[in-house]
Coordinates of C-alpha atoms in Angstrom, one line a residue:
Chain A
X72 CA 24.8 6.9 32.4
X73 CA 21.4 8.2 32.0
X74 CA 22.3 12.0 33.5
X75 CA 23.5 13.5 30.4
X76 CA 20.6 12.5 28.3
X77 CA 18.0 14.0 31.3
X78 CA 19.7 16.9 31.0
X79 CA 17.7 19.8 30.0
X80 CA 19.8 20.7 27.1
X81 CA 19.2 17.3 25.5
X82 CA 15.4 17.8 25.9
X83 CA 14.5 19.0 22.8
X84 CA 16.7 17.0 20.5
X85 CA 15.3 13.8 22.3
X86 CA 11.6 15.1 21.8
X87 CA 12.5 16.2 17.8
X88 CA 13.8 12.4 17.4
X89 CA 10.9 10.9 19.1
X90 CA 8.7 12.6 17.0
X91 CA 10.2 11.8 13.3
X92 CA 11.0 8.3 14.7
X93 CA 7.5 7.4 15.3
X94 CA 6.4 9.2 11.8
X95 CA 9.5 7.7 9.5
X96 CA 8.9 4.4 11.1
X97 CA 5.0 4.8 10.5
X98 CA 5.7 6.3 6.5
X99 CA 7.4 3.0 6.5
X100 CA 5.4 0.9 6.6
X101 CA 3.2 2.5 3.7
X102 CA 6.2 2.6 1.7
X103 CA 6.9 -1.3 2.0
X104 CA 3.4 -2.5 1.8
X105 CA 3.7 0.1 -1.6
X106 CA 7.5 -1.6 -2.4
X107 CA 8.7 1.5 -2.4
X108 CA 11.4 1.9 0.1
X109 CA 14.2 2.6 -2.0
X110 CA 12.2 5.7 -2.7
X111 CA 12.3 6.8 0.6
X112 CA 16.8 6.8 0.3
X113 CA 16.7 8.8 -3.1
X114 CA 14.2 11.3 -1.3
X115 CA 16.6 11.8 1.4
X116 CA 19.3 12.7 -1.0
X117 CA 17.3 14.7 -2.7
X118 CA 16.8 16.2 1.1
X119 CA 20.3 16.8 1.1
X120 CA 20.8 18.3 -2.2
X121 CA 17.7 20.7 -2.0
X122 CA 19.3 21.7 1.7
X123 CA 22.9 22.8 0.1
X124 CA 20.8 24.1 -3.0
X125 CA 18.9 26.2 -1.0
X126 CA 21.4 27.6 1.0
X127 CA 23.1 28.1 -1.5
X128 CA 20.3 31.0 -2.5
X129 CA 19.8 31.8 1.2
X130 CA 17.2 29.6 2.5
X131 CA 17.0 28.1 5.3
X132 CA 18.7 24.2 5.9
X133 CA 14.8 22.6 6.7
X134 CA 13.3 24.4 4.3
X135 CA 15.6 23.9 1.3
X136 CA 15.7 20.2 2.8
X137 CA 11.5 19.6 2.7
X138 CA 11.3 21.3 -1.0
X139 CA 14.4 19.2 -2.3
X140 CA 12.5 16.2 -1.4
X141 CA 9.1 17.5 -2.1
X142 CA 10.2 17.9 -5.6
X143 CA 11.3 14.4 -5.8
X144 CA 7.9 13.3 -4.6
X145 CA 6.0 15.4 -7.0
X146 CA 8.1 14.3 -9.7
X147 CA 7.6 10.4 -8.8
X148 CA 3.4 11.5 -9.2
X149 CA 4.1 12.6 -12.8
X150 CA 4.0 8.7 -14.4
X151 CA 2.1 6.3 -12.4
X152 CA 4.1 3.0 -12.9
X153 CA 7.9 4.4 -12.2
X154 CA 9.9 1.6 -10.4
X155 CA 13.5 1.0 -8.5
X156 CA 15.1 2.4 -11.1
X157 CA 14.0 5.6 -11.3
X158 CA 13.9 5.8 -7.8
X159 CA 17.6 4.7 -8.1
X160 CA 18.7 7.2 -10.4
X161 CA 17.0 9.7 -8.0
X162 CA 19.4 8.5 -5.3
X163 CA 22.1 9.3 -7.9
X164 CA 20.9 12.3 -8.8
X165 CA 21.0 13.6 -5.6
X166 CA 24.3 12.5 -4.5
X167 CA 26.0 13.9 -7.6
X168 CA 24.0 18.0 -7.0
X169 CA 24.9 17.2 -3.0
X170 CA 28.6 16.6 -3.7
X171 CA 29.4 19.4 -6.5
X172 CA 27.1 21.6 -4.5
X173 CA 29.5 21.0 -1.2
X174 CA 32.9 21.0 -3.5
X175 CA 32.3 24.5 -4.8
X176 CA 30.0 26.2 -1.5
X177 CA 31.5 27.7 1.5
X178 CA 30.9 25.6 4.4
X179 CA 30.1 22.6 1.9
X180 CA 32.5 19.8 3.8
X181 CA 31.1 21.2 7.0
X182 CA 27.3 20.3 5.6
X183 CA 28.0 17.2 4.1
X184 CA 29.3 16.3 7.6
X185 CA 26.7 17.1 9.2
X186 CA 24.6 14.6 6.8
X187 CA 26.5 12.1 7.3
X188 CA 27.0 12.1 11.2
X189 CA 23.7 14.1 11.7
X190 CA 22.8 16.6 13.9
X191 CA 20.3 15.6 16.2
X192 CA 21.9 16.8 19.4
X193 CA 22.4 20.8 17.8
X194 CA 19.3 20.9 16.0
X195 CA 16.6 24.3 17.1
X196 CA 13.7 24.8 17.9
X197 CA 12.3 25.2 14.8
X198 CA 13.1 21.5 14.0
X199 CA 10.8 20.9 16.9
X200 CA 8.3 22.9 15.4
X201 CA 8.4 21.7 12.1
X202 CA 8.1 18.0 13.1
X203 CA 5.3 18.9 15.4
X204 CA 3.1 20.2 12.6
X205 CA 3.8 17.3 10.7
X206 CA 2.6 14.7 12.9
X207 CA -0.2 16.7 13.7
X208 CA -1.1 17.1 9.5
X209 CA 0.0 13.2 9.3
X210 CA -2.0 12.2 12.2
X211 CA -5.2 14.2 11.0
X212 CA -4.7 12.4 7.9
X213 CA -3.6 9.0 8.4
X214 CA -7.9 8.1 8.5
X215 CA -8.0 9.9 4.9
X216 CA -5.2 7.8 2.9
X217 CA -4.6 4.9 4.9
X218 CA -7.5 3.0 3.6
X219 CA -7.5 4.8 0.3
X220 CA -3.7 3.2 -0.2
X221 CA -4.5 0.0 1.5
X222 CA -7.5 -0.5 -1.1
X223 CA -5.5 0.3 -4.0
X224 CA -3.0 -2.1 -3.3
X225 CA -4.8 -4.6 -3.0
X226 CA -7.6 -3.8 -5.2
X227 CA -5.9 -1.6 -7.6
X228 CA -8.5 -1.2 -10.5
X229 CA -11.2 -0.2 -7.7
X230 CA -10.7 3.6 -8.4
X231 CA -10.4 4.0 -12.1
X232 CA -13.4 1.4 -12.5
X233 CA -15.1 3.8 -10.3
X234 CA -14.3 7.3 -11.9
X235 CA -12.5 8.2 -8.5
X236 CA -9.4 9.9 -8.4
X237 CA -6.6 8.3 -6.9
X238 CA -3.8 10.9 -7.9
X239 CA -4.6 13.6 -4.3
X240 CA -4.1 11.0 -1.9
X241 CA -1.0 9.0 -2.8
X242 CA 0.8 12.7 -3.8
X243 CA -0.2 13.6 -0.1
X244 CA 1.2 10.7 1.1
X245 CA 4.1 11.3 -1.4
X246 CA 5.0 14.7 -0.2
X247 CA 4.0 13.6 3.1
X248 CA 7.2 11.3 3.2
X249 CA 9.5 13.7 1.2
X250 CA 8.6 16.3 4.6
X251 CA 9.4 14.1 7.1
X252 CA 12.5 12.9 5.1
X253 CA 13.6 16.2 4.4
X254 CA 13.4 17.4 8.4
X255 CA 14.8 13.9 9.3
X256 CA 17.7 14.4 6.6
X257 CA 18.9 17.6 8.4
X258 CA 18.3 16.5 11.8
X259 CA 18.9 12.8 12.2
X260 CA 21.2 12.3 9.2
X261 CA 20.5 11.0 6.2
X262 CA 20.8 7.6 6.1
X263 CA 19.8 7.0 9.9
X264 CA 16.6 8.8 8.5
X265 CA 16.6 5.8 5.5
X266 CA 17.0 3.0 8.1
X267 CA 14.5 4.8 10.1
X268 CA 12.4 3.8 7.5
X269 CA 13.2 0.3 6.1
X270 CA 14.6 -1.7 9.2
X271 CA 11.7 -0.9 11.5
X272 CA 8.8 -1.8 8.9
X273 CA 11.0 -4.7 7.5
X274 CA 11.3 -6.4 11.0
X275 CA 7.5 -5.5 11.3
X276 CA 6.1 -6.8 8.0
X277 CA 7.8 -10.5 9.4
X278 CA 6.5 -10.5 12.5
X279 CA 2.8 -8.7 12.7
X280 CA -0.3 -10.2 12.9
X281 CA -1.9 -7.7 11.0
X282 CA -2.1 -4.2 10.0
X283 CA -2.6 -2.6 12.7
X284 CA 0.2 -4.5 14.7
X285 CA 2.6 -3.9 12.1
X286 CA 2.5 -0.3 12.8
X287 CA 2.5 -0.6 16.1
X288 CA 5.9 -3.2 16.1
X289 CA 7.4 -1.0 13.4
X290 CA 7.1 1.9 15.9
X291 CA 8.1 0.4 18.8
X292 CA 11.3 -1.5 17.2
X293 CA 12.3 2.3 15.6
X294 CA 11.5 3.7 19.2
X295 CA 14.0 1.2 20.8
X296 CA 16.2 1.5 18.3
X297 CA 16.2 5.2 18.1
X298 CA 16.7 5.5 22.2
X299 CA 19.4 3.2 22.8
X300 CA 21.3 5.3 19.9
X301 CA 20.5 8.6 21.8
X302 CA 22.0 7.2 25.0
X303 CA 25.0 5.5 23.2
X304 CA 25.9 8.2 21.1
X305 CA 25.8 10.8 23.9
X306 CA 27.4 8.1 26.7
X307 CA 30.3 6.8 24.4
X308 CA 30.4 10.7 22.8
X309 CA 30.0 9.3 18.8
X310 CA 28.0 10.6 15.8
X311 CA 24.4 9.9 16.3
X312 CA 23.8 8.7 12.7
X313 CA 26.0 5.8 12.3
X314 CA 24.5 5.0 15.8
X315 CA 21.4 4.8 15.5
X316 CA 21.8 2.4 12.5
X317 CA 23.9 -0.1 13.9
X318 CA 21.4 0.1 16.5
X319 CA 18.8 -0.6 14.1
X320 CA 21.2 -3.3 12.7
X321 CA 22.0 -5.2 16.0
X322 CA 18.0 -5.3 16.6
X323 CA 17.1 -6.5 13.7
X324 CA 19.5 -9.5 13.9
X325 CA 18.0 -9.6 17.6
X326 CA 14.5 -10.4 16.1
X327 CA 15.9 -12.5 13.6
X328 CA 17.3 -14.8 16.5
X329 CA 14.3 -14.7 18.0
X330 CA 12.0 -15.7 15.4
X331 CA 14.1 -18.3 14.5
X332 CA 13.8 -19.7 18.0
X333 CA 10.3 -19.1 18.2
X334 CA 9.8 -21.0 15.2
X335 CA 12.0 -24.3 16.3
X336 CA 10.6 -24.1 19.4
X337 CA 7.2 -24.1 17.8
X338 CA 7.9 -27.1 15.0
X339 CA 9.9 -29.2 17.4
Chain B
X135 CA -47.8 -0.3 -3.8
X136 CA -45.8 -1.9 -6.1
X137 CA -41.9 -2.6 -6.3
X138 CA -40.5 -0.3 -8.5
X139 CA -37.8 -1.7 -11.0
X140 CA -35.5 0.0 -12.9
X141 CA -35.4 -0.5 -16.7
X142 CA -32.0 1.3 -17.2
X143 CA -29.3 -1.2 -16.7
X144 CA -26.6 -0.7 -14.3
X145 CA -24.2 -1.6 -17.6
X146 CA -24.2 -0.8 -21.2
X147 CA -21.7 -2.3 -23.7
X148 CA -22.6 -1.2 -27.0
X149 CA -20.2 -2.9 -30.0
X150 CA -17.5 -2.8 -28.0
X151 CA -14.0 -4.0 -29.5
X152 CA -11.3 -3.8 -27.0
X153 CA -7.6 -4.9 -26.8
X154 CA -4.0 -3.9 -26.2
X155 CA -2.3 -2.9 -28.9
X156 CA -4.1 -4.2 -31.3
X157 CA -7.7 -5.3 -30.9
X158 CA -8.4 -9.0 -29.4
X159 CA -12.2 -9.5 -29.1
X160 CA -14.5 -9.5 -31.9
X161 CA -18.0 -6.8 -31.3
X162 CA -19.6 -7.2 -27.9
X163 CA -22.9 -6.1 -26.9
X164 CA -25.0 -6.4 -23.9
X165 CA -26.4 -4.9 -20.9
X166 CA -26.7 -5.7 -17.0
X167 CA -29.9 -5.3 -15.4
X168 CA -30.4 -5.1 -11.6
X169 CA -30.7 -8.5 -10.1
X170 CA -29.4 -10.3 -12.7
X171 CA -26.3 -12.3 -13.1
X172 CA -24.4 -12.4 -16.1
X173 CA -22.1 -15.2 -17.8
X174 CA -19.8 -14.3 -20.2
X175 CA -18.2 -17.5 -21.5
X176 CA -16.1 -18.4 -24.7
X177 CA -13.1 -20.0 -25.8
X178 CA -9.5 -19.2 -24.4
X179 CA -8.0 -16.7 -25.9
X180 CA -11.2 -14.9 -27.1
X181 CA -11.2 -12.2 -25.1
X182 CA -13.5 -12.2 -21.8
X183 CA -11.2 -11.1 -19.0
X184 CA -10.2 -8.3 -21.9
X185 CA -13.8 -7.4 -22.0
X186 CA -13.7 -7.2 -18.0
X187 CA -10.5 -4.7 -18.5
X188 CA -11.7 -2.2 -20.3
X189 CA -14.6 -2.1 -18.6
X190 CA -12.5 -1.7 -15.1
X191 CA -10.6 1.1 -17.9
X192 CA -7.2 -1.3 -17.7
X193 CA -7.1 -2.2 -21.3
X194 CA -8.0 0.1 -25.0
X195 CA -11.0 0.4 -26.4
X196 CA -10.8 0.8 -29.9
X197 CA -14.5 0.9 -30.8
X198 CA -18.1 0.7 -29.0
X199 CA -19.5 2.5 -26.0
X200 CA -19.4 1.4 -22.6
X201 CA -22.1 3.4 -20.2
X202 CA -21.9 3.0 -16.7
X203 CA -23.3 4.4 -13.7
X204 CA -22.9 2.1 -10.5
X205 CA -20.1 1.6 -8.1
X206 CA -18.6 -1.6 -9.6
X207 CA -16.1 -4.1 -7.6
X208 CA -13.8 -6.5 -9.3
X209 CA -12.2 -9.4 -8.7
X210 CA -9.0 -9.8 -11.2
X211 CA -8.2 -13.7 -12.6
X212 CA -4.8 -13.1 -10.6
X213 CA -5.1 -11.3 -6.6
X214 CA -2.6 -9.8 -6.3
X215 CA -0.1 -11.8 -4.2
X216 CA 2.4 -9.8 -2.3
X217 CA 5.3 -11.4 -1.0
X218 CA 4.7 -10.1 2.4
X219 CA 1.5 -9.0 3.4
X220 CA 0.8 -8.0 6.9
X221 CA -2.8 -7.5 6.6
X222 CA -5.4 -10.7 8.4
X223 CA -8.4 -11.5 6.5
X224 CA -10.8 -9.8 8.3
X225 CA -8.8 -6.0 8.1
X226 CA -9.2 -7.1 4.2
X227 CA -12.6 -7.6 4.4
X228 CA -13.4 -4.3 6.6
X229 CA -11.7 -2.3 4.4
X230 CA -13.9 -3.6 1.7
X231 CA -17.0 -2.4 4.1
X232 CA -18.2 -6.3 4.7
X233 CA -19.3 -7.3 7.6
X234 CA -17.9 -10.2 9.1
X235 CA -20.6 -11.5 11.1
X236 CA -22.4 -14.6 9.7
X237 CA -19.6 -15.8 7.5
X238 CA -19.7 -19.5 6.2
X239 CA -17.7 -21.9 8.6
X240 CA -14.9 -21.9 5.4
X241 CA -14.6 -18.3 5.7
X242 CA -14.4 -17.6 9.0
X243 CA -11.2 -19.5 10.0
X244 CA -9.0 -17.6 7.3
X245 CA -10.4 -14.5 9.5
X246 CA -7.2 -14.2 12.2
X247 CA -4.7 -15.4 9.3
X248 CA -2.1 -13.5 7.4
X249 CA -3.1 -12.9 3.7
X250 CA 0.5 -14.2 3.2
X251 CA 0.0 -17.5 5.0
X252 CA -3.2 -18.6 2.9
X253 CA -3.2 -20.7 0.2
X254 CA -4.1 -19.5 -3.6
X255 CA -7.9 -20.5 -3.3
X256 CA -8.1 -19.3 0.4
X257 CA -7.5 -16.2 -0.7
X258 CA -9.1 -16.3 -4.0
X259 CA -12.2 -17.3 -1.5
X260 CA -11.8 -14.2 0.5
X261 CA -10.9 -11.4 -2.6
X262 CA -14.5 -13.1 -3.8
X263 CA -16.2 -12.5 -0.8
X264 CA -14.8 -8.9 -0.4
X265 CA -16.3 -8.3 -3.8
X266 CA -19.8 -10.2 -2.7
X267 CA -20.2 -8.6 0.5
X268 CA -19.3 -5.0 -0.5
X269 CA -22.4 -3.6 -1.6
X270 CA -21.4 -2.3 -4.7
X271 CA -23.9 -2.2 -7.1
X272 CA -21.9 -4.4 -9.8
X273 CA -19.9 -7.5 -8.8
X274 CA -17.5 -8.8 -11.7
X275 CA -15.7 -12.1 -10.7
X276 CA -13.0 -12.9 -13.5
X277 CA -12.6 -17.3 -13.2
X278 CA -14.0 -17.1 -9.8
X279 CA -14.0 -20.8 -9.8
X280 CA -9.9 -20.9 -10.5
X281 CA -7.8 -22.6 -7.9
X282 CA -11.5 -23.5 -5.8
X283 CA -12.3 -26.7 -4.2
X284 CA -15.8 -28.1 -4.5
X285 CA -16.6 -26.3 -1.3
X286 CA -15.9 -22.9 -1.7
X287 CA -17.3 -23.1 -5.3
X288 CA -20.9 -23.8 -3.4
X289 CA -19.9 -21.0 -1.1
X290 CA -19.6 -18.5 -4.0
X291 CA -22.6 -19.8 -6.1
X292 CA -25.0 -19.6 -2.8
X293 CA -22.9 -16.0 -2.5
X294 CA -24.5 -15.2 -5.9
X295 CA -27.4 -16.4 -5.0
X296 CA -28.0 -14.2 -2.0
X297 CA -27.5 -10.4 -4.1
X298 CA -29.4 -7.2 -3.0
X299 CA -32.2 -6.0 -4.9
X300 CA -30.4 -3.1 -5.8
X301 CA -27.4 -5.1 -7.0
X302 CA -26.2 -7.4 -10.4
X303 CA -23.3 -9.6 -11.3
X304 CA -21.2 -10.2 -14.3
X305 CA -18.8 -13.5 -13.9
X306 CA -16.1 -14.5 -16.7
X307 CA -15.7 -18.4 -16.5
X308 CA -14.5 -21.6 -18.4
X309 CA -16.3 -23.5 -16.8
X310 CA -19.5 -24.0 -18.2
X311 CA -21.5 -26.0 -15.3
X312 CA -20.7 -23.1 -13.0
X313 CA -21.9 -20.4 -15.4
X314 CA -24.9 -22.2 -16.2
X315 CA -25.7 -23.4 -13.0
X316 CA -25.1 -19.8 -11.6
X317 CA -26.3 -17.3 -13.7
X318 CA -30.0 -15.8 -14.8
X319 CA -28.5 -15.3 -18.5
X320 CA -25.1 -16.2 -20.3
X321 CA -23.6 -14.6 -23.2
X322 CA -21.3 -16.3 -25.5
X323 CA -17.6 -14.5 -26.8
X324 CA -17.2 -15.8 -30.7
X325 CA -15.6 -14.7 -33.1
X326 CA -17.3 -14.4 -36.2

C-alpha cells in the first residue's frame, strides 16, 4: 500500500502538500481567531479566477493564481470593518469570472477540472519552490504579526489610542493568506485548500489549551488529514481534492466522538 | 538630589465635546498628571465612557483639544467576548508584557484557564490586570468595578494603589464609593 507513495516520482508532490498543509492550517487559525474564514474560500476563487485570467494573457497558472488572490486581499484592506458578506460576494465574484473565463478559453473545462479534483500529484517544481519561499517569509514573520493580531483582537483600540499603525501588518498577513491560497488553489484544489483551512483550526479552537496548542493541534489534525488523503487518493486511484476533504470530514467527526466521550467520561 | 517631577501632564483635554453623530457630552476639561489617579463620574447617559472613546480616537470629536503623549492602555466597559477563544490567561497577560509572577491568589488560578471558560468578572479581572501590569504610562479602566465581587474590587483598588512613578490612571465609574475611595482627584460629568 505504501510503495507507490515512496516512490520517487511522488516525492515532490508529497513535500509541496506538506509544506502548504502546515501553512493553510497555520493561516487558519489567524483567520478564525479574526472570524474570517469565509474569507479564506472567496480568496481561493479569486485564486482560480486570477489563474484562468492570467492565462488567459499568458502568465503563468501560480502566478496568475497568487495575484488573483492578492487582489482580493488588498481589496479586503481598503475599508476596515467589511464582514461575511463581502467576503461572500467575493466568493461569487470569483466563481462567476472563473466560469465565463473557462466557457469562452481554450483548455477552460480542462482548468476548471483541475480545480476541482486538484493537482497535487502533476504539480512542478516550481510549486515546490514557491511554497518554500513562503514558509520561509511566513515563518520569519510569524514573531512580527502574531502578537500584533493577537493584541488587536483582543485589545482592539490599543493601536489607534497609541498613534500606531495597524494597516502593514494585517495587509501582510492578508496577502500572506491570499499566497498560500493562491499556490494551494492550483496545486491542492480549491476547496481541499478551503478545508485546509477551516476544519483543522475549527477542530483546534474546541480542543486547545491555549494558543500555542491550538496551532500545534490545528497542524497536526491538517497533517493527518492531509496524509491519509495522499495515500488514499494514490492507493484507491481518485482525485486528491475531494479526498483530502472527506478526510478532513471523517476526522473531524472522529474528534467530535471523542470529545464527547471525554467529556461523559469526565462528568459521570 | 532631588526627584524630578514632571509638570506636563501625561493628558490634556481642553473643552472637549465629543459624540457620535451628534454630540453627547456637554465641555470637558482636565488634565492627568503622573502619579495621579483620575475619577470621572456622572450620571448615566452623560457621556463618560464617550469621553474615554474619543480619547482611545473610537468616537467624534466635534470640538476641544485632546493632547497626548504617553503609551495609553484601555480597558473597554465590554471585553470583548469571543465565542471561542483559545488563548489561557496567562498567554493574555504575556502578550500584554505583564509578568505573571506575584499575582494575587484570585488571579493566579484563572492563569491555565481558557479565556472562553471564565466567567464575565474573571475575565473582566484579568483584562484589568493586563491594563495594570502593562507599564503603559496611562491606565483607563471604563466600570472597572462592573460584574466584580467584593474581592476582586479590593484586588483592583490595591492594583491602583501600587502605580509606577512614571505612570497615571483615569477610571470611568458609577459607583461612587469606589471612585472616591480610589482616586487622588475626581471630576464630575454635568450637564450645564
Amino acid at each position: 500500500m505504501f510503495d507507490s507513495w515512496l516512490d520517487p516520482l511522488f516525492h515532490l508532490p508529497l513535500l509541496t502538500g506538506l509544506i502548504l498543509t502546515i501553512l493553510l492550517s497555520l493561516l487558519g487559525v489567524y483567520l478564525r481567531l479574526r472570524e474570517e474564514w469565509l474569507a479564506a474560500l472567496g480568496l481561493a476563487q479569486l485564486a482560480s479566477a486570477g489563474a484562468l485570467g492570467g492565462a488567459a494573457m499568458g502568465l503563468p497558472v501560480l502566478a496568475g493564481s497568487a495575484l488573483g488572490a492578492s487582489i482580493g486581499a488588498a481589496a479586503k484592506n481598503i475599508r476596515v470593518g467589511w464582514g461575511n458578506e463581502t467576503y461572500a460576494l467575493m466568493l461569487l465574484f470569483g466563481w462567476s469570472v472563473t466560469l465565463l473565463l473557462a466557457a469562452n478559453a481554450p483548455h477552460g473545462e480542462a482548468q476548471i477540472q483541475a480545480f476541482i479534483d486538484g493537482q497535487l500529484y502533476f504539480i512542478g517544481e516550481s510549486h515546490l519552490w514557491t511554497a518554500l519561499v513562503v514558509s520561509a517569509v511566513t515563518g520569519l514573520s510569524l514573531p512580527y504579526w502574531s502578537p500584533r493580531l493577537l493584541r488587536i483582537r483582543f485589545f482592539p483600540d490599543y493601536f489607534r489610542a497609541n498613534n500606531l499603525p495597524a494597516w502593514h501588518f494585517q495587509l501582510m498577513f492578508d496577502i500572506l493568506c491570499a499566497i498560500v491560497l493562491g499556490v494551494a488553489s492550483v496545486s491542492m484544489g480549491l476547496m481541499a485548500a478551503f478545508a485546509l483551512v477551516f476544519i483543522p483550526a475549527w477542530l483546534a479552537f474546541t480542543w486547545a489549551r491555549g494558543w500555542w496548542w491550538t496551532v500545534f493541534w490545528a497542524v497536526f489534525f491538517g497533517l493527518v488529514a492531509y496524509l491519509s488523503a495522499f495515500i488514499c487518493a494514490l492507493h484507491l486511484d481518485q482525485p486528491f481534492a475531494p479526498m483530502l476533504v472527506a478526510c478532513l470530514l471523517v476526522l473531524a467527526g472522529v474528534v467530535w466522538a471523542v470529545q464527547r466521550i471525554v467529556i461523559a467520561l469526565t462528568f459521570s | 538630589m532631588g526627584m524630578i517631577v514632571s509638570l506636563q501632564p501625561l493628558l490634556q483635554v481642553e473643552n472637549l465635546i465629543t459624540g457620535y453623530q451628534t454630540p453627547i457630552t456637554p465641555p470637558v476639561s482636565f488634565n492627568l498628571y503622573v502619579g495621579s489617579i483620575l475619577g470621572l463620574c456622572g450620571a448615566n447617559g452623560v457621556g463618560k465612557s464617550t469621553v474615554i472613546r474619543a480619547i482611545m480616537g473610537t468616537a467624534r470629536i466635534f470640538s476641544g483639544v485632546i493632547r497626548k503623549n504617553a503609551h495609553i492602555v484601555h480597558q473597554a466597559q465590554h471585553p470583548v467576548q469571543l465565542k471561542q477563544m483559545p488563548i489561557r490567561g496567562d498567554e493574555l497577560l504575556r502578550l500584554c508584557g505583564v509578568k505573571t509572577d506575584n499575582l494575587p491568589q484570585r488571579l493566579q488560578i484563572l492563569l491555565p484557564q481558557r479565556l472562553d471558560k471564565l466567567s464575565g468578572g474573571q475575565l473582566q479581572l484579568l483584562q484589568i490586570w493586563a491594563c495594570l501590569g502593562s507599564g503603559a504610562d496611562i491606565i483607563i479602566l471604563d466600570e472597572p468595578t462592573n460584574n466584580l465581587d467584593p474581592e476582586s474590587i479590593t484586588i483592583v483598588h490595591e492594583g491602583l494603589q501600587q502605580l509606577q512613578p512614571h505612570q497615571a490612571a483615569l477610571l470611568v465609574s458609577h459607583e461612587a464609593t469606589f471612585i472616591q475611595q480610589t482616586c487622588t482627584r475626581v471630576q464630575e460629568i454635568t450637564h450645564v
